[in-house]
Short mmCIF file of C-alpha atoms in Angstrom, two decimals:
data_model
loop_
_atom_site.label_atom_id
_atom_site.label_comp_id
_atom_site.label_asym_id
_atom_site.label_seq_id
_atom_site.Cartn_x
_atom_site.Cartn_y
_atom_site.Cartn_z
CA MET A 575 -14.78 -12.23 10.90
CA ALA A 576 -15.19 -8.59 12.09
CA VAL A 577 -12.10 -6.81 13.66
CA SER A 578 -12.72 -3.48 15.60
CA PHE A 579 -10.73 -0.53 16.56
CA SER A 580 -11.19 2.18 19.04
CA ASP A 581 -10.41 6.08 18.19
CA LEU A 582 -7.88 6.21 16.02
CA SER A 583 -7.65 10.09 16.12
CA SER A 584 -5.93 9.29 19.70
CA ALA A 585 -2.15 7.83 20.36
CA ALA A 586 -3.73 4.59 21.89
CA GLY A 587 -5.65 3.97 18.96
CA LEU A 588 -3.02 4.60 16.48
CA LYS A 589 -0.95 1.93 18.89
CA LYS A 590 -3.27 -0.54 18.68
CA LEU A 591 -3.70 -0.34 14.90
CA ASP A 592 0.41 -0.11 14.13
CA GLU A 593 0.38 -3.09 15.91
CA TYR A 594 -2.11 -4.95 14.29
CA LEU A 595 -0.45 -4.18 11.14
CA LEU A 596 2.80 -5.46 12.36
CA THR A 597 2.27 -8.74 10.45
CA ARG A 598 -0.53 -8.02 8.15
CA SER A 599 -0.50 -5.82 4.85
CA TYR A 600 -4.41 -5.36 4.49
CA ILE A 601 -6.85 -5.02 7.68
CA THR A 602 -8.34 -7.82 6.36
CA GLY A 603 -8.26 -10.69 4.16
CA TYR A 604 -5.27 -10.60 1.42
CA GLN A 605 -6.25 -8.02 -1.02
CA ALA A 606 -7.60 -4.11 -0.48
CA SER A 607 -10.80 -3.85 0.76
CA LYS A 608 -13.66 -1.80 1.94
CA ASP A 609 -13.02 -2.50 5.40
CA ASP A 610 -9.30 -0.45 4.48
CA LEU A 611 -11.13 2.21 3.46
CA THR A 612 -13.00 2.10 6.37
CA VAL A 613 -10.03 2.48 8.75
CA TYR A 614 -8.37 4.87 6.06
CA ALA A 615 -11.06 6.85 6.37
CA ALA A 616 -11.32 7.23 10.12
CA ILE A 617 -7.38 8.58 10.42
CA ALA A 618 -8.36 11.96 9.98
CA LYS A 619 -4.18 12.98 8.80
CA PRO A 620 -1.27 10.75 7.27
CA PRO A 621 -0.01 8.84 11.05
CA SER A 622 3.45 9.82 11.64
CA SER A 623 6.43 7.85 10.94
CA ASP A 624 6.64 6.60 14.38
CA TYR A 625 4.13 4.25 13.06
CA VAL A 626 5.87 2.50 11.12
CA ASN A 627 3.05 0.10 9.82
CA VAL A 628 0.38 2.34 9.66
CA SER A 629 2.17 4.39 8.04
CA ARG A 630 3.13 1.68 5.40
CA TRP A 631 0.16 0.33 5.18
CA PHE A 632 -1.51 3.99 4.98
CA ASN A 633 0.59 5.04 2.11
CA HIS A 634 -0.11 1.89 0.48
CA ILE A 635 -4.29 2.05 0.54
CA ASP A 636 -3.69 5.90 -0.46
CA ALA A 637 -1.45 4.62 -3.97
CA LEU A 638 -4.37 2.49 -4.41
CA LEU A 639 -7.15 5.04 -4.67
CA ARG A 640 -4.63 7.19 -7.57
CA ILE A 641 -3.95 4.30 -9.49
CA SER A 642 -7.47 2.32 -9.29
CA GLY A 643 -9.49 1.56 -6.39
CA VAL A 644 -10.75 -0.52 -4.14
CA SER A 645 -13.08 -2.99 -4.87
CA GLY A 646 -12.98 -5.66 -2.22
CA GLU A 647 -16.03 -6.39 -0.01
CA GLY A 648 -13.85 -7.15 3.39
CA SER A 649 -15.34 -9.24 6.43
CA GLY A 650 -16.62 -5.82 7.97
CA VAL A 651 -14.79 -3.88 10.30
CA THR A 652 -15.87 -0.61 13.01
CA ILE A 653 -14.45 2.10 14.76
CA GLU A 654 -15.46 3.54 17.35
CA GLY A 655 -17.50 7.21 16.32
CA SER A 656 -17.22 6.45 12.34
CA ALA A 657 -19.63 5.89 10.31
CA PRO A 658 -19.35 2.69 7.61
CA VAL A 659 -17.45 3.84 4.43
CA ARG A 660 -19.35 4.20 1.39
CA ASP A 661 -19.57 2.33 -1.99
CA ALA A 662 -18.66 5.33 -3.00
CA ILE A 663 -15.34 6.03 -2.12
CA ALA A 664 -14.25 2.11 -2.40
CA THR A 665 -15.79 2.34 -6.45
CA PRO A 666 -15.54 5.79 -7.35
CA PRO A 667 -18.14 7.06 -10.08
CA ALA A 668 -17.79 9.44 -12.95
CA THR A 669 -17.20 12.93 -12.16
CA ASP A 670 -21.00 14.93 -12.57
CA THR A 671 -19.90 18.53 -13.74
CA LYS A 672 -22.49 20.27 -11.86
CA ALA A 673 -22.43 17.84 -8.99
CA VAL A 674 -19.19 18.65 -7.85
CA ALA A 675 -19.93 22.26 -8.66
CA ALA A 676 -22.51 21.90 -5.81
CA ASP A 677 -20.15 19.72 -3.62
CA ASP A 678 -17.71 22.97 -4.21
CA ASP A 679 -20.43 25.12 -2.78
CA ASP A 680 -21.42 23.33 0.70
CA ASP A 681 -16.99 23.21 1.10
CA ASP A 682 -17.86 25.03 4.30
CA VAL A 683 -20.21 23.18 5.59
CA ASP A 684 -19.61 21.29 8.72
CA LEU A 685 -21.79 18.97 9.33
CA PHE A 686 -20.09 16.79 12.08
CA GLY A 687 -18.59 19.94 14.04
CA GLU A 688 -15.88 21.85 13.84
CA GLU A 689 -13.46 21.15 11.34
CA THR A 690 -9.54 22.11 11.51
CA GLU A 691 -7.35 23.79 8.89
CA GLU A 692 -5.43 20.15 8.91
CA GLU A 693 -8.51 17.58 8.59
CA LYS A 694 -10.03 20.17 6.13
CA LYS A 695 -6.88 19.51 3.83
CA ALA A 696 -6.67 15.84 4.31
CA SER A 697 -10.74 15.33 3.57
CA GLU A 698 -9.94 17.32 0.06
CA GLU A 699 -6.70 15.51 -0.53
CA ARG A 700 -8.84 12.01 0.06
CA ALA A 701 -11.59 13.26 -2.11
CA ALA A 702 -9.20 14.17 -5.13
CA ALA A 703 -7.95 11.02 -4.83
CA ALA A 704 -10.85 9.08 -5.03
CA LYS A 705 -12.08 11.52 -7.87
CA ALA A 706 -9.01 10.83 -9.73
CA ALA A 707 -8.98 6.69 -8.71
CA GLY A 708 -12.66 7.48 -10.78
CA LYS A 709 -11.04 8.81 -14.01
CA LYS A 710 -8.17 6.76 -13.91
CA LYS A 711 -7.82 3.25 -16.53
CA VAL A 712 -7.16 0.27 -13.98
CA VAL A 713 -3.27 -0.84 -14.65
CA GLY A 714 -1.84 -4.40 -13.78
CA LYS A 715 -0.35 -4.83 -11.20
CA SER A 716 1.49 -7.69 -9.35
CA SER A 717 1.74 -9.13 -5.24
CA ILE A 718 4.89 -10.66 -4.92
CA VAL A 719 6.67 -12.78 -1.97
CA LEU A 720 10.50 -12.20 -1.83
CA ASP A 721 12.96 -14.22 -0.08
CA ILE A 722 16.15 -12.16 0.85
CA LYS A 723 18.70 -14.36 2.22
CA PRO A 724 22.20 -12.67 4.22
CA TRP A 725 25.46 -13.71 4.35
CA ASP A 726 25.80 -15.18 7.60
CA ASP A 727 24.08 -15.59 10.98
CA GLU A 728 26.19 -12.03 11.86
CA THR A 729 24.74 -10.10 9.26
CA ASP A 730 22.39 -7.44 11.46
CA MET A 731 19.02 -8.41 9.70
CA LYS A 732 17.18 -5.12 11.02
CA VAL A 733 20.07 -3.34 9.17
CA LEU A 734 19.71 -5.57 6.34
CA GLU A 735 15.84 -4.56 6.17
CA GLU A 736 16.17 -0.99 6.18
CA LYS A 737 18.50 -1.16 3.00
CA VAL A 738 16.11 -3.06 1.49
CA ARG A 739 12.84 -0.75 2.14
CA SER A 740 15.23 2.23 1.23
CA VAL A 741 14.87 1.31 -2.20
CA GLN A 742 12.45 4.24 -3.73
CA MET A 743 10.64 4.10 -6.85
CA GLU A 744 7.72 4.66 -8.70
CA GLY A 745 5.71 2.06 -8.88
CA LEU A 746 6.93 0.17 -6.31
CA LEU A 747 5.45 -0.48 -2.45
CA TRP A 748 6.59 -2.48 0.14
CA GLY A 749 4.40 -4.41 2.30
CA ALA A 750 4.55 -6.56 5.20
CA SER A 751 7.49 -9.02 6.74
CA LYS A 752 9.02 -11.40 8.78
CA LEU A 753 11.68 -13.22 9.68
CA VAL A 754 11.85 -17.02 8.58
CA PRO A 755 14.65 -19.38 10.12
CA VAL A 756 16.84 -21.56 7.53
CA GLY A 757 19.39 -22.91 10.08
CA TYR A 758 22.75 -22.60 11.93
CA GLY A 759 21.58 -19.38 13.44
CA ILE A 760 20.84 -18.02 10.20
CA LYS A 761 17.40 -16.48 9.09
CA LYS A 762 16.14 -14.82 5.75
CA LEU A 763 13.79 -12.11 5.12
CA GLN A 764 10.39 -12.35 3.64
CA ILE A 765 9.09 -9.42 2.31
CA MET A 766 5.93 -8.78 0.26
CA ILE A 767 6.07 -5.97 -2.37
CA THR A 768 2.94 -4.53 -4.47
CA ILE A 769 4.13 -3.34 -8.40
CA VAL A 770 2.41 -1.53 -11.08
CA ASP A 771 3.82 -3.83 -13.92
CA ASP A 772 4.18 -1.04 -16.38
CA LEU A 773 6.62 1.04 -14.18
CA VAL A 774 8.40 -1.71 -12.44
CA SER A 775 10.50 -4.73 -13.36
CA VAL A 776 11.27 -7.33 -10.64
CA ASP A 777 13.89 -8.87 -12.72
CA SER A 778 15.35 -4.91 -12.87
CA LEU A 779 14.98 -4.53 -8.93
CA ILE A 780 16.44 -7.60 -7.96
CA GLU A 781 19.35 -7.34 -10.79
CA ASP A 782 20.06 -3.57 -10.55
CA TYR A 783 19.21 -2.78 -6.67
CA LEU A 784 19.09 -4.88 -3.93
CA THR A 785 21.86 -7.60 -5.33
CA ALA A 786 24.23 -4.54 -6.15
CA GLU A 787 26.35 -2.09 -3.72
CA PRO A 788 25.95 -1.01 -1.57
CA ILE A 789 23.02 -3.36 -0.46
CA ASN A 790 25.08 -6.56 -1.48
CA GLU A 791 27.21 -5.94 1.62
CA TYR A 792 24.63 -7.45 3.62
CA VAL A 793 22.30 -9.59 1.06
CA GLN A 794 23.75 -12.65 -0.32
CA SER A 795 20.83 -13.72 -2.62
CA VAL A 796 17.09 -12.95 -2.99
CA ASP A 797 14.54 -15.44 -4.68
CA ILE A 798 11.11 -14.85 -5.93
CA VAL A 799 8.44 -16.84 -3.59
CA ALA A 800 5.59 -15.94 -4.98
CA PHE A 801 4.21 -14.01 -8.09
CA ASN A 802 0.12 -13.35 -8.47
CA LYS A 803 -1.69 -10.58 -10.91
CA ILE A 804 -3.95 -8.07 -8.63
#
């Protein structure tokens, strides 16, 4: 079913999108698609960290564009005041030198009204990312769901998740999460990650980071619930 959003240049529009992405990794379905690109293109600049879910999703889609592009068709999404994303963004074509030169000559032409310096810079960065995605070879990636269990019912699960998400490395992207009751008042954190296989070992991530100091003060164990190649 197609979804729709209002003006994503406004605080109200971003707040609605942030609430929508609270329990989702992508705009529609379980993989990145043209629906994600439509919304991505409608956001003039990287969202503030105040919009936690939008910021997480935006950085994920931006990284996918840099690595291998996005080919999923999606279910359809509309945004007030925005045109549908073009296929060329989802699957960037091979670079044509003459076409690039012509594009450079047209950089100063304003087709849709006056553009701010921030918007212009953001547009240039996205175009560069799309072109780079078209040049890079496809690399192996995996989508993984982890079960992270605390020591007891007194563990602050909000702090636990903050500690987990603080682990940052090249090729690792944190996704959606939720708390799942285990019993006796204890809840576990179930969280999605996407990894670039050549850069991140999930076993090393668990042993060397998620169950090592200082996070092991909060985490008792980490189990792999689902492991799928993308």
